[in-house]
Each structure stands twice: as structure tokens, then as C-alpha cells.
Coordinates of N, CA, C and O and ligand atoms in Angstrom, one line a residue:
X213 N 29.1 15.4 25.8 CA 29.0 14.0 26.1 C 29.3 13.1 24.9 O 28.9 13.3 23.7
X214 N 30.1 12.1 25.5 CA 30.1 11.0 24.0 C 28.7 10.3 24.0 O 27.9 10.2 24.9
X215 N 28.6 9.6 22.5 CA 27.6 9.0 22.5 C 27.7 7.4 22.1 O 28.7 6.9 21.6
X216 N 26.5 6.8 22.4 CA 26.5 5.7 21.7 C 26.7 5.6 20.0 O 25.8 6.0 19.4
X217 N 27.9 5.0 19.0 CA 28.2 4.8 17.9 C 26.9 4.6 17.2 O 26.7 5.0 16.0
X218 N 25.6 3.4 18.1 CA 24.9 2.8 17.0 C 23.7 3.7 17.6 O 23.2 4.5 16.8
X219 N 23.4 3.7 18.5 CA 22.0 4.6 18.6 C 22.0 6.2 19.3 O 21.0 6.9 19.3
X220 N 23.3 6.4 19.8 CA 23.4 7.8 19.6 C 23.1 8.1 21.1 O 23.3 9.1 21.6
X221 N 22.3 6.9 22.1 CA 22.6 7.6 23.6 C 23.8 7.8 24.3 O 24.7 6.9 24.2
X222 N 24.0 9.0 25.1 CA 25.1 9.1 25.9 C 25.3 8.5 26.9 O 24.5 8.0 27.7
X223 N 26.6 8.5 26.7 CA 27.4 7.1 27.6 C 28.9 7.7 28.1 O 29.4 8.5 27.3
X224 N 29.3 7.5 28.8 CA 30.7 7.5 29.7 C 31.8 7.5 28.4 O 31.5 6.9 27.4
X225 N 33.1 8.2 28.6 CA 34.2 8.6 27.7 C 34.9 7.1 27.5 O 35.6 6.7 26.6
X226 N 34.5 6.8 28.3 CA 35.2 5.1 28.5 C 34.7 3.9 27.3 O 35.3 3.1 26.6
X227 N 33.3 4.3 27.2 CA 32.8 2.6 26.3 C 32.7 4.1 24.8 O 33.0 5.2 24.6
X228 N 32.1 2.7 24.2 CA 31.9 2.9 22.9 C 30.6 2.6 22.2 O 30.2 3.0 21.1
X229 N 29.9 1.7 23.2 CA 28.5 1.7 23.0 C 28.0 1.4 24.4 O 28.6 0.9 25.4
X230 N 26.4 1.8 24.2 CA 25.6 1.4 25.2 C 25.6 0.5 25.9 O 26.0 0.4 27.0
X231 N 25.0 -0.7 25.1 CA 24.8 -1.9 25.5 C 25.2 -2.8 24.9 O 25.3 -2.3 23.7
X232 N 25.7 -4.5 24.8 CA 25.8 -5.2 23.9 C 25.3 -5.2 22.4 O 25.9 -5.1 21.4
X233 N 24.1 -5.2 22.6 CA 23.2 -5.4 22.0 C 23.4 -4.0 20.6 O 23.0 -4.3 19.5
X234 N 23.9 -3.0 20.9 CA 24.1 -2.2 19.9 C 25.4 -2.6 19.4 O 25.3 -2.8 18.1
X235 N 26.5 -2.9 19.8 CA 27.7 -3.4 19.6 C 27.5 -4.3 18.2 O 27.9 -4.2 17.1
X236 N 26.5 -5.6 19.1 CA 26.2 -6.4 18.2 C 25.4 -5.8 16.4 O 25.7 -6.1 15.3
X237 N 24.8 -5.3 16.8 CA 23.9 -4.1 15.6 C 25.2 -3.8 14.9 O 25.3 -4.1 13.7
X238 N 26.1 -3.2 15.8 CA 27.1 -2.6 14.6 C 27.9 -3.2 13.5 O 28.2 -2.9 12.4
X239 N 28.4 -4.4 14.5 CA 29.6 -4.9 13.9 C 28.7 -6.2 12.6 O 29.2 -6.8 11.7
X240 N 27.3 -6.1 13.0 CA 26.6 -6.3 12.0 C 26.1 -6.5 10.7 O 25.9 -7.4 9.8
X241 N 25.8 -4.7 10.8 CA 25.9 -4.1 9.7 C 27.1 -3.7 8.9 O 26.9 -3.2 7.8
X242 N 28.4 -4.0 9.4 CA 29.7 -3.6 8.8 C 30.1 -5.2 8.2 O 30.7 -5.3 7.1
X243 N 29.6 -6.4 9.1 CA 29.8 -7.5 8.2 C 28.8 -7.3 6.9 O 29.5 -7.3 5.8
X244 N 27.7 -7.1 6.7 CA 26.7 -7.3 6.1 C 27.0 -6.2 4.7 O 26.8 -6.6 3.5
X245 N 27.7 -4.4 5.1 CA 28.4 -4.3 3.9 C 29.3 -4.4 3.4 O 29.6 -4.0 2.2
X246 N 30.4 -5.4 4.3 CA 31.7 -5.5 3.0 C 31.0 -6.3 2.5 O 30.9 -6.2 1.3
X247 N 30.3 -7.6 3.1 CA 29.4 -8.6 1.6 C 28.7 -8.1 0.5 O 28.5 -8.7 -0.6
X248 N 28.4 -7.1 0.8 CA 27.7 -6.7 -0.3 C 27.8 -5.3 -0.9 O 26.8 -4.8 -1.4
X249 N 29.0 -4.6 -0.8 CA 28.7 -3.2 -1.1 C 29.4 -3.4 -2.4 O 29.3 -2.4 -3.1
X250 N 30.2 -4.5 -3.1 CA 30.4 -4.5 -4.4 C 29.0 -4.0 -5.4 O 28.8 -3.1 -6.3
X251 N 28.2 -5.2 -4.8 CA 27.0 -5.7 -5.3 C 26.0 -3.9 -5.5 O 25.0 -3.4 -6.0
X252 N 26.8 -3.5 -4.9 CA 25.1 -2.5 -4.1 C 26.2 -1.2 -5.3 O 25.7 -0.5 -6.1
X253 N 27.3 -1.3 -5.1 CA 28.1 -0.5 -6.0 C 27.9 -0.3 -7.2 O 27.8 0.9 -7.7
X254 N 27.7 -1.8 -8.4 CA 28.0 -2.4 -8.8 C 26.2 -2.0 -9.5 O 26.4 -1.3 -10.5
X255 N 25.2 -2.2 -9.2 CA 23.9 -1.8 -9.5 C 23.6 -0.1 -9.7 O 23.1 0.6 -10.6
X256 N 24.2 0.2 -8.4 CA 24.3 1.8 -8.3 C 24.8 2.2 -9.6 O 23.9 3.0 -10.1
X257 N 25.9 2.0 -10.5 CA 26.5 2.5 -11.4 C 25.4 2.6 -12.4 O 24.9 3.7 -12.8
X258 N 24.9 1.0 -12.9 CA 24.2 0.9 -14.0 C 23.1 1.6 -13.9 O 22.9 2.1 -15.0
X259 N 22.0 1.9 -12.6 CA 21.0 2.8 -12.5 C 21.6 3.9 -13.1 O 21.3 4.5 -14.1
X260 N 23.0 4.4 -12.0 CA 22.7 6.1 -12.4 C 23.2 6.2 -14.2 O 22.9 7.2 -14.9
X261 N 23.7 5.3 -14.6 CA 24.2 5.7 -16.4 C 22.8 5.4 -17.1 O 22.6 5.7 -18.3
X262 N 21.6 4.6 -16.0 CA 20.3 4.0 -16.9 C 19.5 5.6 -17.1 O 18.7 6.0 -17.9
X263 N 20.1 6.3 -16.0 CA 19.1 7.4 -16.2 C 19.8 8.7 -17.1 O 18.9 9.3 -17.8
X264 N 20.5 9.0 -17.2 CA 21.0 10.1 -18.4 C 20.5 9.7 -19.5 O 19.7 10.4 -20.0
X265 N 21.0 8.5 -20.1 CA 20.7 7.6 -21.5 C 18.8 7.7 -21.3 O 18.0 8.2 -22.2
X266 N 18.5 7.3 -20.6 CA 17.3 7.5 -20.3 C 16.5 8.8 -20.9 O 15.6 8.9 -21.7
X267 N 17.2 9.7 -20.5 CA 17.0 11.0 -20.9 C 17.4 11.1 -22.0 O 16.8 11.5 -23.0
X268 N 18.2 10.8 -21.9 CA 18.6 11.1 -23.8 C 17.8 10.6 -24.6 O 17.5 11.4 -25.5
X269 N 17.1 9.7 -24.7 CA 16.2 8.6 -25.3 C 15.2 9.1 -25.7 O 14.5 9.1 -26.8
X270 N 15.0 9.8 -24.3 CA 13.2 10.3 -24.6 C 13.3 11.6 -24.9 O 12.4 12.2 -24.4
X271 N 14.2 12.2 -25.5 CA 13.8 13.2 -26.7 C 13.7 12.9 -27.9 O 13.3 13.8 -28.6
X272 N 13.8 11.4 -28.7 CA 13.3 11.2 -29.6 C 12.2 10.0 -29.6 O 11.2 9.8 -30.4
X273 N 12.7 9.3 -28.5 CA 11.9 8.0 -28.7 C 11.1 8.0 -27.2 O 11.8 7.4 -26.3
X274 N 9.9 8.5 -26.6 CA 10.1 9.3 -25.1 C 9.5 7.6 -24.1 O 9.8 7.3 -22.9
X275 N 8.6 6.8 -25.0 CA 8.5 5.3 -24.4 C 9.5 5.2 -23.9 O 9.7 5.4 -22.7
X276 N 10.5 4.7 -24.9 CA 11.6 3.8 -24.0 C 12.3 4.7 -23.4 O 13.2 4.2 -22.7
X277 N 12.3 5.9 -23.4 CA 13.4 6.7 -22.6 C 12.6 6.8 -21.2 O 13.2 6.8 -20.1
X278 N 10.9 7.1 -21.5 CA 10.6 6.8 -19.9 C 10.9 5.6 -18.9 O 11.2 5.5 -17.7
X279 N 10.5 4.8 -19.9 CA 10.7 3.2 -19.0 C 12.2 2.9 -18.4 O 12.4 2.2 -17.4
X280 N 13.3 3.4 -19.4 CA 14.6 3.3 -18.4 C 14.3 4.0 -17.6 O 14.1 3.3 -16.6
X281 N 14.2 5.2 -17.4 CA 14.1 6.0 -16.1 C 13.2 5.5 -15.2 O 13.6 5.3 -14.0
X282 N 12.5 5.3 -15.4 CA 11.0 4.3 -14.4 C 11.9 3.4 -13.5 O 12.2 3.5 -12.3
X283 N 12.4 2.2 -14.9 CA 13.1 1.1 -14.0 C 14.5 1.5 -13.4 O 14.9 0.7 -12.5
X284 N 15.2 2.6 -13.8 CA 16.4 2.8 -13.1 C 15.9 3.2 -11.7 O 16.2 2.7 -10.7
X285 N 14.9 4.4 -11.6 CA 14.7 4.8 -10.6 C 14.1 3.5 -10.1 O 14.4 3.4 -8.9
X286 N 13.7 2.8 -10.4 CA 13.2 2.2 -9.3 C 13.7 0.8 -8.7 O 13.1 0.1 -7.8
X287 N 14.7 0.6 -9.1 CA 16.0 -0.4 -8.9 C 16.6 0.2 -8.0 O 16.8 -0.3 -6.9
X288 N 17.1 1.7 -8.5 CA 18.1 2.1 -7.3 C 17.4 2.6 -6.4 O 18.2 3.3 -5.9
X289 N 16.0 2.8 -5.4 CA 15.1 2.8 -4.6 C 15.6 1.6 -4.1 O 16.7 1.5 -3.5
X290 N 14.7 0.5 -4.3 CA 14.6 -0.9 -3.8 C 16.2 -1.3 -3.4 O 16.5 -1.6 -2.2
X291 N 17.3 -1.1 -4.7 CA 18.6 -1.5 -3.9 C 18.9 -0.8 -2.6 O 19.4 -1.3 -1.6
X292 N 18.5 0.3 -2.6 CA 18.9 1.4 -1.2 C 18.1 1.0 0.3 O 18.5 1.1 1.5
X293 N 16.9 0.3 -0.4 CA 16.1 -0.1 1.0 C 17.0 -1.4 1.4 O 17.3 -1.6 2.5
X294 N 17.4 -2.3 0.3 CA 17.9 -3.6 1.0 C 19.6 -3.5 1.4 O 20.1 -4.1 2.3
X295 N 20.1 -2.6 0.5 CA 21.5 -2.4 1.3 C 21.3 -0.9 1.6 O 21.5 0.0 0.9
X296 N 20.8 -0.9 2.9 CA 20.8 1.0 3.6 C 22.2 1.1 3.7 O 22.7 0.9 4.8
X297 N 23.3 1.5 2.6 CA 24.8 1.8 3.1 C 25.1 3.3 3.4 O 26.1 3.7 2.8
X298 N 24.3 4.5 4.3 CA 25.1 5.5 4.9 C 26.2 6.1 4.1 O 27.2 5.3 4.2
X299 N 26.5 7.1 3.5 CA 27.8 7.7 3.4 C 28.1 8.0 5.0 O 27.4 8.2 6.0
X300 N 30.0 8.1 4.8 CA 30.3 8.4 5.8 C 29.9 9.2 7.0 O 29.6 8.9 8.1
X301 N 30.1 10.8 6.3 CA 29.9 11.5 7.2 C 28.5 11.4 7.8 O 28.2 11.7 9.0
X302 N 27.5 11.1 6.9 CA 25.8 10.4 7.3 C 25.9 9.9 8.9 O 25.3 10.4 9.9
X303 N 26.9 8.7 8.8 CA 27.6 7.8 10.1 C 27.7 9.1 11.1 O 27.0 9.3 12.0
X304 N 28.8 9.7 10.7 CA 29.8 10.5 12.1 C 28.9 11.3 12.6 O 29.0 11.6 13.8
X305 N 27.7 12.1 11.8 CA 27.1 13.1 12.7 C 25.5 12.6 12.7 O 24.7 13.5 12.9
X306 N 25.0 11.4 12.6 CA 24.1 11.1 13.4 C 23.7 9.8 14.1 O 22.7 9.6 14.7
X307 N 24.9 8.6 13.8 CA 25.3 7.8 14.7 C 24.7 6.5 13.3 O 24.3 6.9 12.2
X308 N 24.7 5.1 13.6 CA 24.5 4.1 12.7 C 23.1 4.3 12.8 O 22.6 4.5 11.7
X309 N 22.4 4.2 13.6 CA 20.7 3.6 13.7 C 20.3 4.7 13.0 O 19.3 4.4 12.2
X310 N 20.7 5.9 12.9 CA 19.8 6.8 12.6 C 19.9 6.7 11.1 O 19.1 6.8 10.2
X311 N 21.7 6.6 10.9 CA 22.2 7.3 9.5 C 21.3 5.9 8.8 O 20.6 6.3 8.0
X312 N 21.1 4.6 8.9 CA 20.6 3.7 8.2 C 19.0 3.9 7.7 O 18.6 3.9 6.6
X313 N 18.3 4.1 8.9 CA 17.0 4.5 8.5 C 16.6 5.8 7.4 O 15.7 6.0 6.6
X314 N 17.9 6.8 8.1 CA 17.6 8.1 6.8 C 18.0 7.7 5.1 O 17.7 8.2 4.1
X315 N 18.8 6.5 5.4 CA 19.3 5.9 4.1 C 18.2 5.4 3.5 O 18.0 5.8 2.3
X316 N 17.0 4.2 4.4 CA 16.0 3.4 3.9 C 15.1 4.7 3.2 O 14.7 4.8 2.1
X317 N 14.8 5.7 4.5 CA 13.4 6.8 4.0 C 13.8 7.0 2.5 O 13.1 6.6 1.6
X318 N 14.8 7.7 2.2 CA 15.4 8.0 0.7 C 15.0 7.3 0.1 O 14.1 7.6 -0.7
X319 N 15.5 5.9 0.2 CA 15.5 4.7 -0.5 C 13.9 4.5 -0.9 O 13.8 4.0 -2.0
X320 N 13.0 4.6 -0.4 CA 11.7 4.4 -0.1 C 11.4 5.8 -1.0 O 10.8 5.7 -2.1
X321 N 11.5 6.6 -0.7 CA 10.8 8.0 -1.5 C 11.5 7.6 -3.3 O 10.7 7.8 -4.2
X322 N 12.3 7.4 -3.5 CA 13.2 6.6 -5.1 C 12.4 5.5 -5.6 O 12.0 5.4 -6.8
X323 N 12.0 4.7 -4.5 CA 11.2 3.3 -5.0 C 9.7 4.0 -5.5 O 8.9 3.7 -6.4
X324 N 9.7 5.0 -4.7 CA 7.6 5.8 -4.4 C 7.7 6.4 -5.7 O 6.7 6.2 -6.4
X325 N 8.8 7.2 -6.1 CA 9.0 7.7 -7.5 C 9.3 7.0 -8.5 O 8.8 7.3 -9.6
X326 N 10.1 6.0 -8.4 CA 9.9 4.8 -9.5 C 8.5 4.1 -10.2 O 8.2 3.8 -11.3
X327 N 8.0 4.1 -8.9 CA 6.5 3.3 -8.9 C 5.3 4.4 -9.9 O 4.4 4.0 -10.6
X328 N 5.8 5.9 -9.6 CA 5.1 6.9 -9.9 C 5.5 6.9 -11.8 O 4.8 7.1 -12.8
X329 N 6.6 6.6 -11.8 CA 6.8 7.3 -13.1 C 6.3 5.7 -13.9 O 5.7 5.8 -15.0
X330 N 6.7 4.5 -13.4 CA 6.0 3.3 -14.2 C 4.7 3.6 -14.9 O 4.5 3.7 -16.1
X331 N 3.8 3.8 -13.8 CA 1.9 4.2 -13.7 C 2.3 5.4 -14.9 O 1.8 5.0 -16.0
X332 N 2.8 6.4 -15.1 CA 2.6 6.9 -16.2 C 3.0 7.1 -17.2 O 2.8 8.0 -18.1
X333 N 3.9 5.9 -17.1 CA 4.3 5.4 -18.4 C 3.3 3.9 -18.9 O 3.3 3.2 -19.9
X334 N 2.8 4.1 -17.9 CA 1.5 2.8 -18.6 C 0.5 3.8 -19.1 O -0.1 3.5 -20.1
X335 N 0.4 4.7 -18.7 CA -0.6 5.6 -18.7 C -0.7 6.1 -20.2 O -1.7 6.0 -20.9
X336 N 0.7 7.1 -20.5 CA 0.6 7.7 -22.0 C 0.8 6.7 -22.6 O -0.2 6.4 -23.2
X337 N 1.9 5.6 -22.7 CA 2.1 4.6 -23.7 C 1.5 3.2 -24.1 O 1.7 2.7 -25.2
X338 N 0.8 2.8 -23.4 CA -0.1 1.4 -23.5 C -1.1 1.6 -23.7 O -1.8 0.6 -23.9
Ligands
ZN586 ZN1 23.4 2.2 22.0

């Protein structure tokens, strides 16, 4: 059976989505990341280089090497919840609604570890 593109119910070989109302969802969220997937790119980079250097840091100086790590992780959390962008294949094998939410949970478990590693870096260093 084919399915719905955005929420994955099956539907006739003919449409492409369910109902309007998913259509509209879709073509939504595709406006919503070409605006901003520079932006979401663009952050992505500087977290993931914040956290090696990060690491490097805190073998001699381990304060500031935790605190980049804290705040990268927890930038690139928060950026993931507000732009949920799906890798592709995410999309093709479990449809838009789902691949977005599995994007935010991640996004949200990054932010929960960010938040974690702050608290103990208040913890040993202040
Ligand atoms: Zn649908």
C-alpha cells in the first residue's frame, strides 16, 4: 500500500496525501526549511567544531573546556527542537510527521544533556 507522504496513512496509488490538511503540513515545512536551513546549517557547524576544541580544552584547562561542551551541546539541542530538519532517508522510510518528531525527541534528549552537563559544571567549578 502507498502511504500518506506526511503522516504515513494508506491511501490509493493515485493521491499523494490523505487529506488537505497534510498536504498543507508538508509543503509547510519545506517552505519553512529552505528559510532557514542556512541558518540551522550554519550553527550546526560552530556547535559541532565547539565541541572537539571543547575537548581539547579540558585536558588542560577542564572549566572552560567543560563549558564549551555544555553550551555547544546545548545550542545544538535547542537549534534541533526549533528547526526539526529530518535527514533524508529519516523522510523516505517513516514519512514527514513522524521523521520531524523523531528529529525534535533527539533534539530534546541534546538540550536534557546540555542542561546536565551546565549543573556540573556549576557544580565542580563555581
Ligand atoms: Zn496524511
Amino acid at each position: 500500500m502507498k502511504k500518506c507522504d506526511y503522516c504515513a496513512k494508506e491511501i490509493t496509488y493515485f493521491e499523494q496525501y490523505c487529506c488537505d490538511e497534510c498536504q498543507r503540513k508538508t509543503l509547510n515545512f519545506y517552505d519553512y526549511q529552505a528559510k532557514y536551513s542556512k541558518l540551522f546549517a550554519g550553527i550546526n557547524i560552530v556547535c559541532l567544531f565547539a565541541i572537539p576544541i571543547g575537548l581539547f580544552l579540558f585536558s588542560f584547562m577542564s572549566s572552560v573546556g567543560l563549558t564549551m561542551i555544555a553550551f555547544a551541546v546545548e545550542a545544538l539541542g535547542l537549534t534541533i527542537i526549533i528547526f526539526p530538519f529530518p535527514v533524508e532517508n529519516m523522510i523516505s522510510s517513516m514519512k514527514l510527521k513522524k521523521a520531524i518528531n523523531v528529529t525534535r525527541i533527539i533534539g530534546a534528549a541534546l538540550a536534557a544533556v546540555g542542561i546536565l552537563l551546565i549543573i556540573l559544571d556549576f557544580i565542580f567549578y563555581i
